[in-house]
């Protein structure tokens, strides 16, 4: 096959940080309300899991479901960035959760990078899609007039 027709691009593969996956969902809810929910005990349990300790910058955390990591950045009403390692993984990835919005609507964005391969990317794609579906159900129920 002639190399000028060959396509080496693999979905989700980056030049410098392995594989990545991102997902966004917008809700008709004010930013402050979404932020407060996402970092409430109920919200954290949905998107991160049942945490064994508090989330603090530069502090190790562990989730009962087998994920562990370290909070790298926490900027209120903007985003959190943390290392993320599942129990059966050899690698450590990075997860960033952004809350972007105003008084009328808000977007929740999940982005994960430093994934090893397409299999790991597909695993996390399925995981984050389930998380966003759960968040959508709870937010719709919690903010029915939005």
XYZ file of N, CA, C and O in Angstrom:
584
model
N 0.840 -1.184 0.000
C 0.000 0.000 0.000
C 0.879 1.239 0.000
O 1.850 1.328 0.744
N 0.535 2.198 -0.801
C 1.286 3.436 -0.879
C 1.145 4.200 0.427
O 0.045 4.417 0.916
N 2.265 4.640 1.019
C 2.253 5.279 2.335
C 1.493 6.603 2.359
O 1.023 7.011 3.399
N 1.352 7.274 1.218
C 0.623 8.533 1.253
C -0.875 8.320 1.484
O -1.588 9.227 1.852
N -1.357 7.083 1.292
C -2.758 6.766 1.564
C -2.953 6.079 2.910
O -4.060 5.843 3.332
N -1.870 5.753 3.570
C -1.942 5.062 4.850
C -2.321 6.055 5.951
O -1.789 7.142 6.032
N -3.256 5.664 6.818
C -3.693 6.506 7.923
C -3.248 5.863 9.230
O -3.762 4.826 9.622
N -2.273 6.482 9.908
C -1.761 5.957 11.168
C -2.483 6.534 12.375
O -2.137 6.207 13.498
N -3.453 7.407 12.165
C -4.171 8.001 13.280
C -5.073 6.976 13.949
O -5.854 6.313 13.286
N -4.946 6.876 15.268
C -5.809 6.008 16.055
C -6.639 6.918 16.944
O -6.101 7.817 17.594
N -7.943 6.698 16.979
C -8.833 7.545 17.768
C -8.372 7.582 19.219
O -8.148 6.548 19.838
N -8.212 8.806 19.723
C -7.833 8.993 21.116
C -6.351 9.002 21.394
O -5.935 9.290 22.511
N -5.534 8.691 20.405
C -4.091 8.673 20.637
C -3.530 10.080 20.457
O -3.861 10.774 19.507
N -2.692 10.483 21.418
C -2.075 11.801 21.348
C -0.601 11.649 21.013
O -0.042 10.560 21.089
N 0.007 12.748 20.694
C 1.429 12.731 20.363
C 2.290 12.528 21.614
O 3.301 11.841 21.571
N 1.857 13.117 22.752
C 2.717 13.129 23.934
C 2.188 12.430 25.176
O 2.964 12.135 26.074
N 0.881 12.208 25.291
C 0.347 11.670 26.556
C -0.456 10.384 26.366
O -1.442 10.149 27.057
N -0.023 9.520 25.472
C -0.705 8.248 25.280
C -2.084 8.432 24.689
O -2.284 9.188 23.753
N -3.047 7.744 25.266
C -4.427 7.827 24.802
C -5.237 8.697 25.753
O -4.902 8.823 26.930
N -6.313 9.264 25.220
C -7.154 10.143 26.032
C -8.618 9.932 25.676
O -8.938 9.376 24.631
N -9.469 10.406 26.570
C -10.899 10.388 26.315
C -11.520 11.600 27.002
O -11.118 11.955 28.113
N -12.483 12.228 26.351
C -13.183 13.356 26.935
C -14.667 13.271 26.669
O -15.095 12.710 25.658
N -15.443 13.801 27.620
C -16.890 13.767 27.517
C -17.461 15.007 28.198
O -17.001 15.376 29.279
N -18.445 15.639 27.557
C -19.093 16.838 28.118
C -20.600 16.673 28.054
O -21.118 16.089 27.109
N -21.262 17.249 29.065
C -22.723 17.271 29.069
C -23.156 18.587 29.688
O -22.641 18.998 30.723
N -24.107 19.249 29.037
C -24.597 20.539 29.507
C -25.975 20.364 30.147
O -26.813 19.614 29.633
N -26.154 21.076 31.253
C -27.398 21.015 32.021
C -27.964 22.430 32.187
O -27.198 23.375 32.351
N -29.302 22.575 32.211
C -29.921 23.896 32.395
C -29.967 24.284 33.881
O -31.022 24.571 34.440
N -28.800 24.267 34.509
C -28.666 24.514 35.949
C -27.513 25.494 36.147
O -26.475 25.366 35.488
N -27.640 26.453 37.060
C -26.554 27.413 37.303
C -25.253 26.741 37.769
O -25.279 25.726 38.457
N -24.150 27.348 37.394
C -22.819 26.834 37.712
C -22.647 26.549 39.207
O -22.173 25.475 39.578
N -23.000 27.491 40.065
C -22.785 27.309 41.504
C -23.527 26.090 42.027
O -23.017 25.357 42.859
N -24.736 25.858 41.535
C -25.524 24.702 41.971
C -24.873 23.394 41.533
O -24.807 22.429 42.301
N -24.392 23.350 40.301
C -23.734 22.137 39.805
C -22.434 21.900 40.567
O -22.139 20.776 40.991
N -21.648 22.953 40.760
C -20.389 22.820 41.503
C -20.650 22.281 42.911
O -20.007 21.329 43.346
N -21.595 22.893 43.602
C -21.902 22.461 44.971
C -22.340 21.002 44.999
O -21.941 20.242 45.884
N -23.129 20.593 44.008
C -23.554 19.198 43.948
C -22.369 18.270 43.673
O -22.208 17.242 44.333
N -21.557 18.608 42.682
C -20.436 17.732 42.293
C -19.464 17.484 43.445
O -18.845 16.431 43.517
N -19.334 18.467 44.344
C -18.382 18.306 45.442
C -19.081 18.068 46.781
O -18.453 18.158 47.830
N -20.355 17.710 46.705
C -21.065 17.239 47.901
C -20.730 15.756 48.077
O -20.170 15.111 47.178
N -21.080 15.210 49.215
C -20.832 13.785 49.454
C -21.521 12.932 48.393
O -20.926 11.994 47.859
N -22.774 13.272 48.041
C -23.518 12.523 47.031
C -22.860 12.638 45.654
O -22.710 11.652 44.935
N -22.473 13.864 45.275
C -21.859 14.073 43.964
C -20.535 13.350 43.821
O -20.286 12.674 42.814
N -19.677 13.462 44.830
C -18.374 12.780 44.791
C -18.566 11.275 44.690
O -17.860 10.599 43.948
N -19.537 10.762 45.423
C -19.796 9.322 45.395
C -20.174 8.865 43.989
O -19.811 7.776 43.568
N -20.903 9.722 43.241
C -21.299 9.359 41.878
C -20.104 9.396 40.933
O -19.830 8.440 40.218
N -19.387 10.522 40.866
C -18.357 10.655 39.823
C -16.992 10.102 40.217
O -16.195 9.763 39.345
N -16.710 10.000 41.505
C -15.402 9.486 41.913
C -15.521 8.135 42.596
O -14.730 7.232 42.357
N -16.503 7.986 43.454
C -16.699 6.739 44.181
C -16.740 7.002 45.670
O -16.659 8.136 46.126
N -16.866 5.926 46.420
C -16.926 6.049 47.873
C -15.512 6.236 48.402
O -14.720 5.303 48.467
N -15.218 7.466 48.757
C -13.862 7.853 49.136
C -13.612 7.513 50.608
O -14.488 7.650 51.441
N -12.403 7.051 50.884
C -12.041 6.662 52.247
C -11.489 7.818 53.069
O -11.336 7.701 54.273
N -11.161 8.925 52.412
C -10.648 10.110 53.115
C -11.062 11.361 52.347
O -11.696 11.269 51.315
N -10.713 12.531 52.838
C -11.088 13.794 52.197
C -10.230 14.068 50.960
O -9.068 13.654 50.899
N -10.801 14.801 50.007
C -10.030 15.258 48.852
C -9.316 16.543 49.236
O -9.954 17.534 49.582
N -7.991 16.515 49.208
C -7.183 17.695 49.506
C -6.014 17.747 48.536
O -5.489 16.709 48.136
N -5.577 18.958 48.191
C -4.452 19.123 47.276
C -3.212 18.453 47.869
O -2.915 18.604 49.054
N -2.500 17.717 47.013
C -1.267 17.006 47.357
C -1.452 15.924 48.416
O -0.492 15.512 49.057
N -2.680 15.452 48.575
C -2.953 14.358 49.517
C -3.451 13.145 48.738
O -4.271 13.260 47.833
N -2.938 11.994 49.121
C -3.340 10.727 48.520
C -4.794 10.431 48.895
O -5.213 10.691 50.015
N -5.559 9.907 47.945
C -6.919 9.464 48.246
C -7.091 8.043 47.747
O -6.361 7.578 46.877
N -8.046 7.353 48.329
C -8.350 5.990 47.925
C -9.855 5.810 47.906
O -10.551 6.282 48.794
N -10.323 5.131 46.881
C -11.742 4.872 46.694
C -11.989 3.393 46.997
O -11.199 2.538 46.589
N -13.075 3.103 47.669
C -13.380 1.709 48.037
C -13.466 0.796 46.824
O -13.189 -0.391 46.922
N -13.818 1.355 45.665
C -13.914 0.549 44.443
C -12.553 0.224 43.832
O -12.478 -0.422 42.792
N -11.462 0.678 44.446
C -10.138 0.299 43.989
C -9.346 1.359 43.248
O -8.245 1.087 42.785
N -9.851 2.564 43.133
C -9.108 3.643 42.484
C -8.351 4.418 43.552
O -8.840 4.608 44.655
N -7.138 4.836 43.217
C -6.397 5.711 44.117
C -5.711 6.791 43.306
O -5.556 6.680 42.093
N -5.314 7.854 43.996
C -4.670 8.940 43.282
C -4.276 10.066 44.203
O -4.216 9.914 45.427
N -4.013 11.212 43.575
C -3.544 12.393 44.275
C -4.180 13.613 43.619
O -4.175 13.732 42.391
N -4.741 14.510 44.421
C -5.312 15.737 43.880
C -4.159 16.682 43.543
O -3.360 17.023 44.407
N -4.061 17.076 42.291
C -2.982 17.966 41.829
C -3.404 19.430 41.835
O -2.635 20.303 42.189
N -4.635 19.686 41.379
C -5.151 21.057 41.276
C -6.609 21.049 41.719
O -7.361 20.139 41.364
N -6.976 22.050 42.481
C -8.376 22.237 42.854
C -8.659 23.725 42.808
O -8.138 24.489 43.610
N -9.426 24.140 41.804
C -9.774 25.550 41.649
C -11.294 25.666 41.762
O -12.022 25.254 40.851
N -11.788 26.200 42.902
C -13.232 26.278 43.122
C -13.984 26.939 41.963
O -13.521 27.907 41.375
N -15.128 26.349 41.648
C -16.024 26.805 40.581
C -15.357 26.758 39.205
O -15.779 27.438 38.282
N -14.330 25.939 39.079
C -13.649 25.774 37.802
C -13.318 24.303 37.524
O -13.950 23.688 36.674
N -12.334 23.738 38.250
C -11.921 22.378 37.931
C -11.116 21.713 39.050
O -10.636 22.380 39.958
N -10.994 20.401 38.898
C -10.125 19.591 39.737
C -9.324 18.701 38.791
O -9.837 18.250 37.763
N -8.070 18.522 39.116
C -7.184 17.666 38.317
C -6.525 16.700 39.288
O -5.979 17.122 40.309
N -6.581 15.408 38.954
C -6.023 14.421 39.860
C -5.395 13.254 39.118
O -5.740 12.980 37.978
N -4.441 12.619 39.784
C -3.908 11.379 39.224
C -4.934 10.296 39.517
O -5.704 10.395 40.479
N -4.956 9.264 38.701
C -6.007 8.238 38.756
C -5.381 6.896 38.396
O -4.859 6.721 37.311
N -5.447 5.970 39.327
C -4.910 4.622 39.071
C -5.890 3.587 39.574
O -6.224 3.558 40.755
N -6.356 2.752 38.664
C -7.230 1.652 39.055
C -6.373 0.530 39.644
O -5.193 0.388 39.304
N -6.982 -0.272 40.487
C -6.273 -1.331 41.200
C -5.500 -2.263 40.257
O -4.370 -2.624 40.537
N -6.082 -2.614 39.136
C -5.438 -3.566 38.220
C -4.553 -2.909 37.160
O -4.053 -3.589 36.275
N -4.354 -1.600 37.224
C -3.534 -0.897 36.234
C -2.083 -0.812 36.688
O -1.799 -0.666 37.874
N -1.179 -0.817 35.706
C 0.243 -0.573 35.980
C 0.570 0.913 35.829
O 1.551 1.396 36.364
N -0.259 1.623 35.086
C -0.012 3.041 34.800
C -0.871 3.952 35.668
O -1.868 3.524 36.262
N -0.471 5.210 35.731
C -1.239 6.247 36.407
C -1.696 7.228 35.334
O -0.878 7.740 34.572
N -2.988 7.477 35.275
C -3.519 8.439 34.312
C -3.838 9.747 35.029
O -3.671 9.861 36.239
N -4.304 10.710 34.267
C -4.713 12.002 34.814
C -6.162 12.247 34.438
O -6.545 12.071 33.280
N -6.965 12.661 35.425
C -8.367 12.994 35.196
C -8.571 14.460 35.542
O -8.093 14.933 36.577
N -9.266 15.157 34.667
C -9.637 16.539 34.948
C -11.152 16.653 34.816
O -11.727 16.202 33.832
N -11.769 17.237 35.837
C -13.205 17.502 35.820
C -13.373 19.009 35.828
O -12.899 19.684 36.734
N -14.025 19.520 34.791
C -14.272 20.962 34.688
C -15.768 21.217 34.793
O -16.574 20.471 34.249
N -16.095 22.309 35.475
C -17.473 22.775 35.577
C -17.476 24.159 34.930
O -16.864 25.089 35.437
N -18.150 24.273 33.785
C -18.093 25.483 32.967
C -19.516 26.004 32.786
O -20.380 25.272 32.308
N -19.752 27.260 33.174
C -21.110 27.740 32.975
C -21.363 29.145 33.452
O -20.440 29.935 33.655
N -22.653 29.409 33.656
C -23.118 30.722 34.092
C -24.376 30.531 34.919
O -24.604 29.448 35.452
N -25.221 31.532 34.997
C -26.437 31.437 35.820
C -27.552 30.641 35.156
O -28.542 30.314 35.791
N -27.400 30.344 33.877
C -28.470 29.653 33.153
C -28.159 28.192 32.844
O -29.057 27.358 32.854
N -26.905 27.900 32.509
C -26.560 26.526 32.147
C -25.102 26.231 32.498
O -24.280 27.143 32.602
N -24.834 24.943 32.656
C -23.502 24.515 33.076
C -23.116 23.232 32.351
O -23.934 22.323 32.202
N -21.865 23.164 31.936
C -21.316 21.975 31.305
C -20.382 21.285 32.282
O -19.513 21.927 32.877
N -20.575 19.980 32.430
C -19.646 19.145 33.195
C -18.776 18.444 32.165
O -19.281 17.807 31.241
N -17.477 18.568 32.328
C -16.523 17.991 31.391
C -15.580 17.041 32.122
O -14.975 17.416 33.130
N -15.472 15.827 31.603
C -14.497 14.853 32.114
C -13.460 14.632 31.025
O -13.820 14.411 29.864
N -12.204 14.686 31.394
C -11.129 14.431 30.444
C -10.092 13.549 31.129
O -9.648 13.855 32.237
N -9.738 12.451 30.482
C -8.739 11.547 31.044
C -7.654 11.308 30.007
O -7.938 11.050 28.841
N -6.407 11.429 30.451
C -5.261 11.227 29.554
C -4.246 10.301 30.212
O -4.418 9.887 31.350
N -3.198 10.001 29.463
C -2.144 9.073 29.896
C -2.682 7.649 30.045
O -2.254 6.891 30.909
N -3.621 7.312 29.172
C -4.119 5.945 29.107
C -3.181 5.138 28.216
O -2.611 5.683 27.267
N -3.015 3.859 28.512
C -2.007 3.050 27.822
C -2.333 2.714 26.368
O -1.451 2.688 25.525
N -3.603 2.418 26.099
C -3.937 1.880 24.783
C -5.432 2.052 24.504
O -6.162 2.600 25.329
N -5.880 1.555 23.364
C -7.294 1.685 23.004
C -8.184 0.892 23.949
O -9.308 1.310 24.226
N -7.707 -0.231 24.457
C -8.504 -1.032 25.390
C -8.788 -0.229 26.666
O -9.927 -0.176 27.139
N -7.764 0.404 27.214
C -7.949 1.208 28.416
C -8.830 2.423 28.116
O -9.676 2.806 28.921
N -8.647 3.023 26.960
C -9.480 4.162 26.561
C -10.941 3.741 26.458
O -11.839 4.433 26.956
N -11.207 2.601 25.837
C -12.579 2.103 25.718
C -13.189 1.807 27.086
O -14.366 2.083 27.320
N -12.392 1.254 27.984
C -12.843 0.987 29.353
C -13.282 2.285 30.038
O -14.336 2.356 30.669
N -12.469 3.314 29.901
C -12.782 4.583 30.548
C -13.915 5.329 29.829
O -14.692 6.023 30.464
N -14.020 5.146 28.533
C -15.131 5.743 27.783
C -16.439 5.180 28.309
O -17.396 5.922 28.580
N -16.511 3.873 28.475
C -17.714 3.233 29.014
C -17.983 3.715 30.444
O -19.115 4.034 30.799
N -16.935 3.799 31.253
C -17.063 4.245 32.641
C -17.612 5.665 32.724
O -18.597 5.923 33.418
N -16.994 6.621 32.003
C -17.425 8.019 32.091
C -18.815 8.229 31.484
O -19.577 9.081 31.942
N -19.173 7.468 30.467
C -20.534 7.557 29.928
C -21.563 7.127 30.972
O -22.617 7.750 31.093
N -21.263 6.064 31.730
C -22.163 5.643 32.813
C -22.254 6.722 33.886
O -23.336 7.010 34.396
N -21.124 7.323 34.227
C -21.101 8.368 35.253
C -21.964 9.555 34.815
O -22.771 10.059 35.594
N -21.806 9.990 33.581
C -22.579 11.128 33.088
C -24.071 10.790 33.064
O -24.907 11.638 33.401
N -24.433 9.579 32.717
C -25.844 9.170 32.745
C -26.405 9.227 34.164
O -27.527 9.706 34.380
N -25.621 8.746 35.132
C -26.066 8.804 36.531
C -26.198 10.250 37.000
O -27.176 10.610 37.662
N -25.213 11.079 36.663
C -25.281 12.497 37.038
C -26.517 13.159 36.435
O -27.196 13.931 37.102
N -26.799 12.865 35.180
C -27.947 13.466 34.505
C -29.247 13.105 35.222
O -30.103 13.967 35.429
N -29.398 11.847 35.620
C -30.609 11.417 36.328
C -30.752 12.146 37.662
O -31.821 12.642 38.000
N -29.664 12.196 38.421
C -29.726 12.817 39.741
C -29.928 14.320 39.627
O -30.732 14.896 40.370
N -29.241 14.968 38.718
C -29.397 16.420 38.558
C -30.811 16.764 38.092
O -31.395 17.746 38.561
N -31.365 15.976 37.188
C -32.733 16.226 36.720
C -33.715 16.107 37.889
O -34.651 16.905 38.026
N -33.505 15.125 38.744
C -34.373 14.915 39.903
C -34.151 16.009 40.962
O -35.102 16.484 41.571
N -32.883 16.417 41.160
C -32.555 17.405 42.184
C -32.934 18.825 41.791
O -33.162 19.677 42.655
N -32.954 19.102 40.484
C -33.273 20.440 39.973
C -34.382 20.326 38.932
O -34.176 20.633 37.750
N -35.581 19.894 39.344
C -36.652 19.612 38.365
C -37.168 20.837 37.619
O -37.673 20.704 36.530
N -37.016 22.019 38.178
C -37.509 23.225 37.515
C -36.496 23.858 36.573
O -36.761 24.905 35.997
N -35.348 23.245 36.452
C -34.296 23.814 35.604
C -34.482 23.405 34.163
O -35.097 22.455 33.829
